[in-house]
GROMACS .gro file of C-alpha atoms in nm:
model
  387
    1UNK     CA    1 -11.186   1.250   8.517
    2UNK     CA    2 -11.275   1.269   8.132
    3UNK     CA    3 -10.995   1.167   7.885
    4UNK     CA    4 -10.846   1.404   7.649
    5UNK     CA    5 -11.014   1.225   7.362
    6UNK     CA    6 -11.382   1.321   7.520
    7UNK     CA    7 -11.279   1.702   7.543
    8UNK     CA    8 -11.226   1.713   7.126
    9UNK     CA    9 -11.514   1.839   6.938
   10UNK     CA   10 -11.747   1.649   6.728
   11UNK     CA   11 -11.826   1.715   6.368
   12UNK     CA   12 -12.194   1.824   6.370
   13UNK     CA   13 -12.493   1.597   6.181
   14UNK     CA   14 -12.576   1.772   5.828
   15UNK     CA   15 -12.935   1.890   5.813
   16UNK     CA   16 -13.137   1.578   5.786
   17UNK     CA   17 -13.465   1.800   5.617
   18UNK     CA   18 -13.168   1.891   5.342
   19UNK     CA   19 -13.027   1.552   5.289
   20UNK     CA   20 -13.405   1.388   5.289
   21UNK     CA   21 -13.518   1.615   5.000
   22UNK     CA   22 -13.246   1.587   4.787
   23UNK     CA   23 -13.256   1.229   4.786
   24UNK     CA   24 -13.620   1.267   4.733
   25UNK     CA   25 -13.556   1.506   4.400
   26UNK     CA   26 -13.324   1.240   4.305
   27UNK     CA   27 -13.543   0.915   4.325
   28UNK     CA   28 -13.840   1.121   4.197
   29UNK     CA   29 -13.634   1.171   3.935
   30UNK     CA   30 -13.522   0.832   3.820
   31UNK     CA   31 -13.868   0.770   3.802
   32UNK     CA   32 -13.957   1.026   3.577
   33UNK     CA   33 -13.641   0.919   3.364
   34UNK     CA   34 -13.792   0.595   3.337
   35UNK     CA   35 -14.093   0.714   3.250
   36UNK     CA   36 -13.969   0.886   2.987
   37UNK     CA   37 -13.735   0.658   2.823
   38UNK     CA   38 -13.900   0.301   2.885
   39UNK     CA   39 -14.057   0.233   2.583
   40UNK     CA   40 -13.848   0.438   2.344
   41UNK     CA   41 -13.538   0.250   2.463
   42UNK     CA   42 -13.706  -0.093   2.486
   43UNK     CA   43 -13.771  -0.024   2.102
   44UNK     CA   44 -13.460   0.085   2.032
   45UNK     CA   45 -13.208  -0.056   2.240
   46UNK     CA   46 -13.424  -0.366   2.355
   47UNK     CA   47 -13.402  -0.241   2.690
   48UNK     CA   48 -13.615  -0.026   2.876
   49UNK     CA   49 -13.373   0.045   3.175
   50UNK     CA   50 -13.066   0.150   2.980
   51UNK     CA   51 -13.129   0.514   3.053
   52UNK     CA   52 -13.202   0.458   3.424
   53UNK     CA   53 -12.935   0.232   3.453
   54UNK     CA   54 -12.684   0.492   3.317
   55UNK     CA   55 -12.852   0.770   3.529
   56UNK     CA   56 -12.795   0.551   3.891
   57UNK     CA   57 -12.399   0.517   3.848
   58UNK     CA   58 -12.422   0.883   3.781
   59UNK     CA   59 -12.593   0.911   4.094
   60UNK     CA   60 -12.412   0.688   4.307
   61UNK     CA   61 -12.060   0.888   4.204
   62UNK     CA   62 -12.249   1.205   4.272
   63UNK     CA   63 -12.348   1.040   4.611
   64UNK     CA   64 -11.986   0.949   4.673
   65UNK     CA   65 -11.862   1.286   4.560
   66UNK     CA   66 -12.169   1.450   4.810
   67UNK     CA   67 -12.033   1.212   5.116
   68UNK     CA   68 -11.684   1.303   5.033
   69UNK     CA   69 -11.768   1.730   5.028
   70UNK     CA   70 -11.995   1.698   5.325
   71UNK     CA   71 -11.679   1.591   5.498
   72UNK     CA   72 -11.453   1.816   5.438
   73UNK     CA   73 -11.441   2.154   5.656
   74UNK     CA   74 -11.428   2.499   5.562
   75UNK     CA   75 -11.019   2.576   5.517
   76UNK     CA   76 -10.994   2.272   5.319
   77UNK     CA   77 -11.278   2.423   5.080
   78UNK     CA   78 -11.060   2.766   5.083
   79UNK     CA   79 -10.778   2.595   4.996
   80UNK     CA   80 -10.894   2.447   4.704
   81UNK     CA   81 -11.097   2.687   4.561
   82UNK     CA   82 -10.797   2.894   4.347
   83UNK     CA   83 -10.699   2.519   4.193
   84UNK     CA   84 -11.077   2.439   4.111
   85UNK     CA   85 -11.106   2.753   3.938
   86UNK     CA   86 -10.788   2.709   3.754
   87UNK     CA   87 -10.931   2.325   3.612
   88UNK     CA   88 -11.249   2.442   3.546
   89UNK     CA   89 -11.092   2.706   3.298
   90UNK     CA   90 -10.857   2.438   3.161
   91UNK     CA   91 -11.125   2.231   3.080
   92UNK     CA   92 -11.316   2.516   2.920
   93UNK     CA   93 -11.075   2.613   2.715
   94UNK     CA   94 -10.968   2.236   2.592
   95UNK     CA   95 -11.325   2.142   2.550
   96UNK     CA   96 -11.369   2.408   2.232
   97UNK     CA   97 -11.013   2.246   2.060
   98UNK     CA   98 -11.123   1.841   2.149
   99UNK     CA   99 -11.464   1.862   2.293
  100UNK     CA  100 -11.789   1.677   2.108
  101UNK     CA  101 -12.012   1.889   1.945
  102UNK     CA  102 -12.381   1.798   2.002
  103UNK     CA  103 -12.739   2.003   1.956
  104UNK     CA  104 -12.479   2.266   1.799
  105UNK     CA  105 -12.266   2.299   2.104
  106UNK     CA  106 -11.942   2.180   2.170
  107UNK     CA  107 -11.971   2.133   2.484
  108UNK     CA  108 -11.862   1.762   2.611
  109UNK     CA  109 -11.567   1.592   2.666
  110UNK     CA  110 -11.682   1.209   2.534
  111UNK     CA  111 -11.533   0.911   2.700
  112UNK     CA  112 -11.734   0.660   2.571
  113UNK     CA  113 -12.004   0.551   2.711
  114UNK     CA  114 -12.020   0.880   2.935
  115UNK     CA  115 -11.980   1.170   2.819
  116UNK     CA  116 -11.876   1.500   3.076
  117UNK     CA  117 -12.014   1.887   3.111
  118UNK     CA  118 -11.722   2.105   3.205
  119UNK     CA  119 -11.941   2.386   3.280
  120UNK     CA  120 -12.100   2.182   3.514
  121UNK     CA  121 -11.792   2.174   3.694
  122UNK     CA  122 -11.714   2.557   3.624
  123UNK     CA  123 -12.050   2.645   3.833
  124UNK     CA  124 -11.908   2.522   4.131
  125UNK     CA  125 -11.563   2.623   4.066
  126UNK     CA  126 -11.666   2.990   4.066
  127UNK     CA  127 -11.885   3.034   4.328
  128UNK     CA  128 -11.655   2.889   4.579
  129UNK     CA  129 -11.347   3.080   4.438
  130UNK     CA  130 -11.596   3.403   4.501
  131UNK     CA  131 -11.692   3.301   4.774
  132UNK     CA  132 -11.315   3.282   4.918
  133UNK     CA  133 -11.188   3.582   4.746
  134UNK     CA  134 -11.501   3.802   4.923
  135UNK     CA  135 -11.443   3.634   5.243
  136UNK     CA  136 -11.044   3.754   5.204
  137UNK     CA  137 -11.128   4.110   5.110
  138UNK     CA  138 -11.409   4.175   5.365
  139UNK     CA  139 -11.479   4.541   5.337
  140UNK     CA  140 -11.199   4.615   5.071
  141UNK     CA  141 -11.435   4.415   4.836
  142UNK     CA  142 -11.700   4.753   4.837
  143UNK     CA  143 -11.406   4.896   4.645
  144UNK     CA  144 -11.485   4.904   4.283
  145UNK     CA  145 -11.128   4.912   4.164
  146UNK     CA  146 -10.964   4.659   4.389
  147UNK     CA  147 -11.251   4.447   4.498
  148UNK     CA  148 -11.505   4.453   4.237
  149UNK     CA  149 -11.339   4.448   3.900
  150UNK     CA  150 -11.072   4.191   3.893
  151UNK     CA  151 -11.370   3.953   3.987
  152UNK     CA  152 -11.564   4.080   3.713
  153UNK     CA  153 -11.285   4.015   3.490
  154UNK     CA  154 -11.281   3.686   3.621
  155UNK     CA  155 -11.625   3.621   3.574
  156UNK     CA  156 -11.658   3.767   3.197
  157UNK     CA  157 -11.322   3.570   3.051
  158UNK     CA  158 -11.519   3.198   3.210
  159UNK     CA  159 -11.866   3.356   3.050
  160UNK     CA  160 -11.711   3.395   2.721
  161UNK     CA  161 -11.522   3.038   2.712
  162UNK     CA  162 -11.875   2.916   2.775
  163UNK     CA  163 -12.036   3.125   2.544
  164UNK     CA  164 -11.764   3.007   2.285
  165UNK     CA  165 -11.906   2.635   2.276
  166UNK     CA  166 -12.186   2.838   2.241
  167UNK     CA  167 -12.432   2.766   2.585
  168UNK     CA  168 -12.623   3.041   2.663
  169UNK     CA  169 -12.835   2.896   2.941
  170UNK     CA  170 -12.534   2.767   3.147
  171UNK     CA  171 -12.373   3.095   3.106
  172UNK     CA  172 -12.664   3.279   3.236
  173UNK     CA  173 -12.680   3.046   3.505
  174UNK     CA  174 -12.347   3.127   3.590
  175UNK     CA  175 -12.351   3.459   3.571
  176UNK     CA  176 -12.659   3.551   3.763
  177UNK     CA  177 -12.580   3.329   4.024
  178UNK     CA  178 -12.241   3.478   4.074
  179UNK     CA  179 -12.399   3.821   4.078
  180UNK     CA  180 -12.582   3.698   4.352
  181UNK     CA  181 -12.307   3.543   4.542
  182UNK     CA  182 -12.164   3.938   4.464
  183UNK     CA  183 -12.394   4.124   4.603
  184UNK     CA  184 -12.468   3.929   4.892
  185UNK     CA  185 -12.104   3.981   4.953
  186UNK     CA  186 -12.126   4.324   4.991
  187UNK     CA  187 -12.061   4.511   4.652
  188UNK     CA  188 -12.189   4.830   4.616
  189UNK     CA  189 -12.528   4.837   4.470
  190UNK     CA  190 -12.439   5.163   4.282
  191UNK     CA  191 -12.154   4.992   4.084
  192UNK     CA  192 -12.346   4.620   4.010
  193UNK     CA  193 -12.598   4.859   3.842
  194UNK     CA  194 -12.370   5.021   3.659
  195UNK     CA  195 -12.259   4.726   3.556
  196UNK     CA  196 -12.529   4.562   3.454
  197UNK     CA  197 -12.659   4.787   3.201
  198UNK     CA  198 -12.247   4.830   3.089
  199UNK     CA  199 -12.257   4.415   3.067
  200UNK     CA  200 -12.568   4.440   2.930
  201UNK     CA  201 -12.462   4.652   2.618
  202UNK     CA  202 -12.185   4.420   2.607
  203UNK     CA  203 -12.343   4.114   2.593
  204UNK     CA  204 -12.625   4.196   2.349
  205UNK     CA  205 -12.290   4.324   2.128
  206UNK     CA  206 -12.136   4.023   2.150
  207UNK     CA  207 -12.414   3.794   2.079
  208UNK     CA  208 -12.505   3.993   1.744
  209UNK     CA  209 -12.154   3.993   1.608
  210UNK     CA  210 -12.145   3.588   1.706
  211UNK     CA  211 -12.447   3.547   1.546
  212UNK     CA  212 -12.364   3.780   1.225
  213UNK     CA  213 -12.066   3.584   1.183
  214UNK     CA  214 -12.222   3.231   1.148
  215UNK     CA  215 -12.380   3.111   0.827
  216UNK     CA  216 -12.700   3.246   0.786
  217UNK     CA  217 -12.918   2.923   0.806
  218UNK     CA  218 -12.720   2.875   1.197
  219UNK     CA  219 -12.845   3.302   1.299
  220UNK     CA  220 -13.134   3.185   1.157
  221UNK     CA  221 -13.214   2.871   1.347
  222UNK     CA  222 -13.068   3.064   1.674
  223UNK     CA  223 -13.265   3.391   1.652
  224UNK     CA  224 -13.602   3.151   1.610
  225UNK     CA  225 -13.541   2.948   1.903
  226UNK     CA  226 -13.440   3.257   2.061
  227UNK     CA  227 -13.811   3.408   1.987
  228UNK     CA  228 -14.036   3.130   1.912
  229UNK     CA  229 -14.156   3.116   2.254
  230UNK     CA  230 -14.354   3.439   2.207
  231UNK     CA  231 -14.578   3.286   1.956
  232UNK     CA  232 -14.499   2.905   1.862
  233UNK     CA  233 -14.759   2.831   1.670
  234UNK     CA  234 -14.686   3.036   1.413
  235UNK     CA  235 -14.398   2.788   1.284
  236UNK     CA  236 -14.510   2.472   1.480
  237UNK     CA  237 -14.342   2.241   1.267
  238UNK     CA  238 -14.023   2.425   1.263
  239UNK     CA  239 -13.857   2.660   1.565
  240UNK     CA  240 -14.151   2.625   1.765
  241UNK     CA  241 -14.199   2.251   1.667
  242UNK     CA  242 -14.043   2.158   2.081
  243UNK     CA  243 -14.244   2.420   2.249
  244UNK     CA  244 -14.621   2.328   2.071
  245UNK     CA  245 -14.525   1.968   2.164
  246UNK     CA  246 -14.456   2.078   2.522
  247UNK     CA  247 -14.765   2.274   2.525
  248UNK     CA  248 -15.002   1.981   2.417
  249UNK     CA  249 -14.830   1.805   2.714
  250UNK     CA  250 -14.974   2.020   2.960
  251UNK     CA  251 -15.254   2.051   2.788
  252UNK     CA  252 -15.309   1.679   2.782
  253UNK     CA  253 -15.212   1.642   3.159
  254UNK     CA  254 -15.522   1.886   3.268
  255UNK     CA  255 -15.566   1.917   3.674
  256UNK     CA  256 -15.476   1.515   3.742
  257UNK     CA  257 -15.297   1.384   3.492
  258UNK     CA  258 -15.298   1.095   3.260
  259UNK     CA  259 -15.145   0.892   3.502
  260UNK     CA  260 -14.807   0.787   3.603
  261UNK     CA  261 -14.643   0.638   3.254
  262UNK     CA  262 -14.916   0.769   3.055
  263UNK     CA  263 -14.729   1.006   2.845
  264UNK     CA  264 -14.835   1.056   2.464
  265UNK     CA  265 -14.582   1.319   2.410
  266UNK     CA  266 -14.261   1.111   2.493
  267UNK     CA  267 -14.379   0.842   2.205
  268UNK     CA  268 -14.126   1.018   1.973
  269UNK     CA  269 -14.373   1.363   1.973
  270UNK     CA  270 -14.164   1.545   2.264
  271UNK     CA  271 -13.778   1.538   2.183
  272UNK     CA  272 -13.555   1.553   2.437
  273UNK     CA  273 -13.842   1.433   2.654
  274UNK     CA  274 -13.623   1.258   2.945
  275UNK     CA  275 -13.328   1.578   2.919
  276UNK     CA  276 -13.474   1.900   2.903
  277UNK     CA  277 -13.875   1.884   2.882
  278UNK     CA  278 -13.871   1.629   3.119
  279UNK     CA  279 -14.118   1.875   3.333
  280UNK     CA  280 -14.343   1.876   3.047
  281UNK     CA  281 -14.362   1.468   3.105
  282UNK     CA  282 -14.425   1.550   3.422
  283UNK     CA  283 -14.700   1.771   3.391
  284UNK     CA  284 -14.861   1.568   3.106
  285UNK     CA  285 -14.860   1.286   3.334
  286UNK     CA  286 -14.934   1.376   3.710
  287UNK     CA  287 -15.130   1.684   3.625
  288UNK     CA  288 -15.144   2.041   3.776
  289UNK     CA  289 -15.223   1.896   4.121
  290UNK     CA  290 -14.878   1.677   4.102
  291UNK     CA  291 -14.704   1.926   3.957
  292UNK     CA  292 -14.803   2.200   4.205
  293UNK     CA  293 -14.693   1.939   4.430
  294UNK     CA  294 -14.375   1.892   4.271
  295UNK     CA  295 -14.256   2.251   4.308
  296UNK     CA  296 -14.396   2.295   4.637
  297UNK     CA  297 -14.131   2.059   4.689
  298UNK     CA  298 -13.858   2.188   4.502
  299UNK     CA  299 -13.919   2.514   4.652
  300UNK     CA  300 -13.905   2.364   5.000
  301UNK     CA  301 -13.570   2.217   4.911
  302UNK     CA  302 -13.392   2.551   4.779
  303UNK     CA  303 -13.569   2.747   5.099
  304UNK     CA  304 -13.413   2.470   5.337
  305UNK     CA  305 -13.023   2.501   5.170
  306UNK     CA  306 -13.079   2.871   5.213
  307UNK     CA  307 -13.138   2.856   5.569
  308UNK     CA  308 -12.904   2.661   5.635
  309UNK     CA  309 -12.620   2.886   5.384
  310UNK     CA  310 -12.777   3.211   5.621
  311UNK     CA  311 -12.724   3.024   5.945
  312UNK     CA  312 -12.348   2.987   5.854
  313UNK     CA  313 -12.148   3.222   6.055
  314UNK     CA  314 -11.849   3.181   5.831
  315UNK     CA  315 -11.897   3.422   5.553
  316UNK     CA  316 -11.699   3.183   5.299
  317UNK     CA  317 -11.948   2.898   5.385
  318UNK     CA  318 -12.241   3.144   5.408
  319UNK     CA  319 -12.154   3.298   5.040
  320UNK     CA  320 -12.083   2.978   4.913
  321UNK     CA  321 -12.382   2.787   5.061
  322UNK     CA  322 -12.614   3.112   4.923
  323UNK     CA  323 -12.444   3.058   4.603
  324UNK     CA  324 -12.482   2.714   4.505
  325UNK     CA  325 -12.859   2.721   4.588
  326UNK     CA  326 -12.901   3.007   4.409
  327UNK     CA  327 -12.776   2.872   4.087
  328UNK     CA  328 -12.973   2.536   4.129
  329UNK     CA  329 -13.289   2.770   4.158
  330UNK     CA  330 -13.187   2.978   3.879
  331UNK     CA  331 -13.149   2.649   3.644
  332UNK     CA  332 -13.451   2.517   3.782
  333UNK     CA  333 -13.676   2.864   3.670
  334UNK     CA  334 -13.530   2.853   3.317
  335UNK     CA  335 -13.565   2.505   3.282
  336UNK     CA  336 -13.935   2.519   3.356
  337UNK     CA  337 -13.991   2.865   3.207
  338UNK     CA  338 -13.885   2.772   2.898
  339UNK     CA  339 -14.055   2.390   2.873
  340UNK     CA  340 -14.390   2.618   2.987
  341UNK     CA  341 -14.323   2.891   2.743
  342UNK     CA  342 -14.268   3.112   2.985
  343UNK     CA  343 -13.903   3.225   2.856
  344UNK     CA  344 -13.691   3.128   2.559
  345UNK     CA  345 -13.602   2.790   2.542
  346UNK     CA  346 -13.200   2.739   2.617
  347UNK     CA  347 -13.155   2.346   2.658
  348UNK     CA  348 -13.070   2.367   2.977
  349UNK     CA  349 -13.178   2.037   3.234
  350UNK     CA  350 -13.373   2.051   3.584
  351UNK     CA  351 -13.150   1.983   3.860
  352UNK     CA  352 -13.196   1.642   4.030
  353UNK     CA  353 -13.440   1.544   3.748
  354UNK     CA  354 -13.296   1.518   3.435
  355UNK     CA  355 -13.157   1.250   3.239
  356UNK     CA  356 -12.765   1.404   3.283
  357UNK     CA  357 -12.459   1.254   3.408
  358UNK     CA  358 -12.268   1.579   3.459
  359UNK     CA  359 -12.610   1.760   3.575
  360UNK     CA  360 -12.638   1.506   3.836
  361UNK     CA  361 -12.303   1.477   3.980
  362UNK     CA  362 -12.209   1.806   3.976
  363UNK     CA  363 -12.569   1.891   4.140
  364UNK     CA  364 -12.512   1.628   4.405
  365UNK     CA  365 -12.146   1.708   4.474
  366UNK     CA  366 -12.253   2.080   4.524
  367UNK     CA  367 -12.533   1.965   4.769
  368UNK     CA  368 -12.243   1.809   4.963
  369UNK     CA  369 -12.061   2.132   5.014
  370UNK     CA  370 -12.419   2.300   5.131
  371UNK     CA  371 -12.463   2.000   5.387
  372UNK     CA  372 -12.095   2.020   5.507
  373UNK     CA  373 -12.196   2.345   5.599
  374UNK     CA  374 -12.497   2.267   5.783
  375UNK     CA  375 -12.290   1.982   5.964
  376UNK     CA  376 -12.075   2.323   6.089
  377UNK     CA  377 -12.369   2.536   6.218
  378UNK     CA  378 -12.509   2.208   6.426
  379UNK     CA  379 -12.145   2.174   6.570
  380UNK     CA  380 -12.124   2.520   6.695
  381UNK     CA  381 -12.497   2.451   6.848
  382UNK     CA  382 -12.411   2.189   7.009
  383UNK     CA  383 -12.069   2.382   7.134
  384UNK     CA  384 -12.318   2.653   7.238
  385UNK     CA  385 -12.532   2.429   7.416
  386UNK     CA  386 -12.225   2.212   7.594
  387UNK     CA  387 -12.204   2.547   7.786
   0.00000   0.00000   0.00000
C-alpha cells in the first residue's frame, strides 16, 4: 500500500533548453564585459576585473532572485502582483525627488557602490499585474469601458513617471510589451487601434511640449540624437559622434572578426562600449559569422520562453510568461537597432549582456517567473502521463 506522502504531487523540472540558454547569454556576456572593460579599467582603476567583478554579484543575486521565482507557484504570483505594482510606482515617483541623475536622466537610486533601475523593476511589476487583472476579467476585459481603459490608465500614469526622469527607451519597452500582453489577452483589436493612433497623438504632444520647455541647448541635443541615426556622418563629431564609432566597429569586424579581445573601438573611441554598444564590440570582434551566431542564439532563447509561456494552460502564467519575453525581445531589437543604425539610439542595454546591475537582475529574476512556469506545464505532463 503507498503512503499518503507518495500520492502528493511533485513540482515539475523547469525547462532545461530555457535554463541552459540563459545561463549561456549570461556567461557569454561576462565575457564580452570583460572584453570591453579590461584594459580601460586596468588603466584606470589598476584593475582589469573591476567591472566583471561588479557584474557577477549582480548575477549571482539575480540567480538567487531566479531560484527563488522559479519556486514559487502561480497564486502566490497573483497575490503579489497588486503590491509589486504599487512599489514599482513608489519607487518611480521617489526616484524623480532623490534619484541620481546620469547621461541626463534621473533615473537611479545610488547606494554606493551599486546603484538601482526602478524601471527595471516597473517592467515586471506591470506585466504580471496585467497579466492578473486579464486573467480576473476573462471576457469582461473585451469591454472597452470596464476592461480596457482603467488598464490603459494604468499603463499611461507608469509611462509618464518614466518619461519624467526622462527614458524613452524603457518606456517604449514598457509600453509595447504591455500592449502585447493586451492583446494577447483578448482586447478588441478595433479599440487597441483606436488607441494607438489616439496615444499616438498624445505622445508625440507630450514629447514636443517636454522638449519646448527645456533649455534650448537640452531640445537641441535630444532632437539630434533623436535623428542622427538617419545620416550620422553629417555631424560625426557631435550627435552622431556614438553611432560613426559604432559603425567603424562593424566595419572593422568584417565576416570573422578581429578576434576575441581585439577591439579598437573600446580603446576610449566607442563610449559606453561595455553598457549599451556592447553589440557593436561584439560585432567588431567576432565578426558577422559570430554575430549571426549570436542572435541565432538569442532568438532561440526568446522562441523557447515563448513556447513554454503558450504551453501554460493558466492564462495568468500564459500572459505573463508571453509578456516578459516579449519585452526582453523588444529591448533586445532596440538595443541592436540602434548600435547598427537601424533606429534612433535610446541608451537602452541588451538583456543578459550588458554591463548593468539592475538590467541583469531584473532580467534574471523575470526568467525565473518564465521557468516557474515551465516547471507547471511539466507537472501537469507528468499528472497526464501518471494516468
Amino acid at each position: 500500500m503507498k503512503s499518503q506522502h507518495a500520492e502528493l504531487p511533485r513540482r515539475g523540472t523547469p525547462d532545461f533548453l530555457l535554463l541552459f540558454l540563459t545561463f549561456l547569454l549570461v556567461c557569454f556576456g561576462l565575457a564580452m564585459v570583460f572584453s570591453a572593460t579590461s584594459a580601460t579599467s586596468a588603466v584606470e582603476f589598476d584593475d582589469p576585473w573591476l567591472f566583471v567583478k561588479k557584474q557577477a554579484v549582480a548575477v549571482v543575486l539575480g540567480t538567487a532572485g531566479m531560484l527563488f521565482f522559479m519556486n514559487i507557484r502561480y497564486n502566490v504570483l497573483k497575490k503579489l502582483a497588486v503590491p509589486f505594482l504599487l512599489l514599482a510606482l513608489f519607487m518611480l515617483i521617489a526616484v524623480i525627488f532623490v534619484g541620481t541623475a546620469e547621461r541626463g536622466s534621473k533615473s537611479w537610486f545610488n547606494f554606493g557602490l551599486y546603484s538601482f533601475q526602478p524601471t527595471e523593476f516597473a517592467k515586471l511589476a506591470v506585466v504580471l499585474y496585467l497579466a492578473a487583472l486579464i486573467s480576473k476579467k476573462g471576457e469582461k476585459f473585451r469591454d472597452f469601458q470596464n476592461g480596457l481603459l482603467p488598464v490603459l490608465l494604468i499603463l499611461g500614469f507608469i509611462a509618464g513617471l518614466i518619461m519624467l526622469q526622462p527614458d524613452l527607451g524603457s518606456c517604449a519597452i514598457l509600453v509595447l510589451g504591455a500592449l502585447i500582453v493586451i492583446a494577447v489577452g483578448g482586447a478588441n483589436l478595433k479599440h487597441l487601434f483606436f488607441v494607438g493612433i489616439t496615444a499616438s497623438g498624445i505622445g508625440g504632444l507630450g514629447i514636443s511640449l517636454f522638449l519646448l520647455t527645456r533649455p534650448e541647448d537640452y531640445t537641441n541635443y535630444r532632437l539630434e540624437r533623436l535623428t542622427s541615426f538617419l545620416d550620422p556622418f553629417a555631424d560625426q563629431l557631435n550627435s552622431g559622434y556614438h553611432l560613426v564609432q559604432s559603425l567603424y566597429a562593424f566595419g572593422h569586424g568584417g565576416l570573422w572578426g578581429a578576434g576575441f579581445g581585439q577591439s579598437i573601438q573600446k580603446l576610449y573611441y566607442l563610449p559606453e562600449a561595455h553598457n549599451d554598444f556592447i553589440f557593436a564590440i561584439i560585432a567588431e570582434e567576432l565578426g558577422f559569422v559570430g554575430s549571426a551566431l549570436f542572435l541565432l542564439v538569442y532568438l532561440l532563447f526568446l522562441w523557447r520562453g515563448i513556447i513554454v509561456s503558450l504551453r501554460c494552460p493558466d492564462p495568468f502564467g500564459n500572459l505573463a510568461g508571453i509578456g516578459i519575453m516579449s519585452m526582453l525581445g523588444i529591448q533586445a531589437v532596440i538595443n541592436i537597432g540602434g548600435v547598427s543604425g537601424a533606429m534612433p539610439l535610446t541608451g537602452v542595454t541588451l538583456p543578459f549582456i550588458s554591463y548593468g546591475g539592475s538590467s541583469i537582475m531584473m532580467s534574471l529574476i523575470s526568467m525565473g517567473v518564465v521557468l516557474g512556469i515551465s516547471r507547471e506545464n511539466n507537472k501537469l505532463e507528468n499528472s497526464r502521463k501518471r494516468r
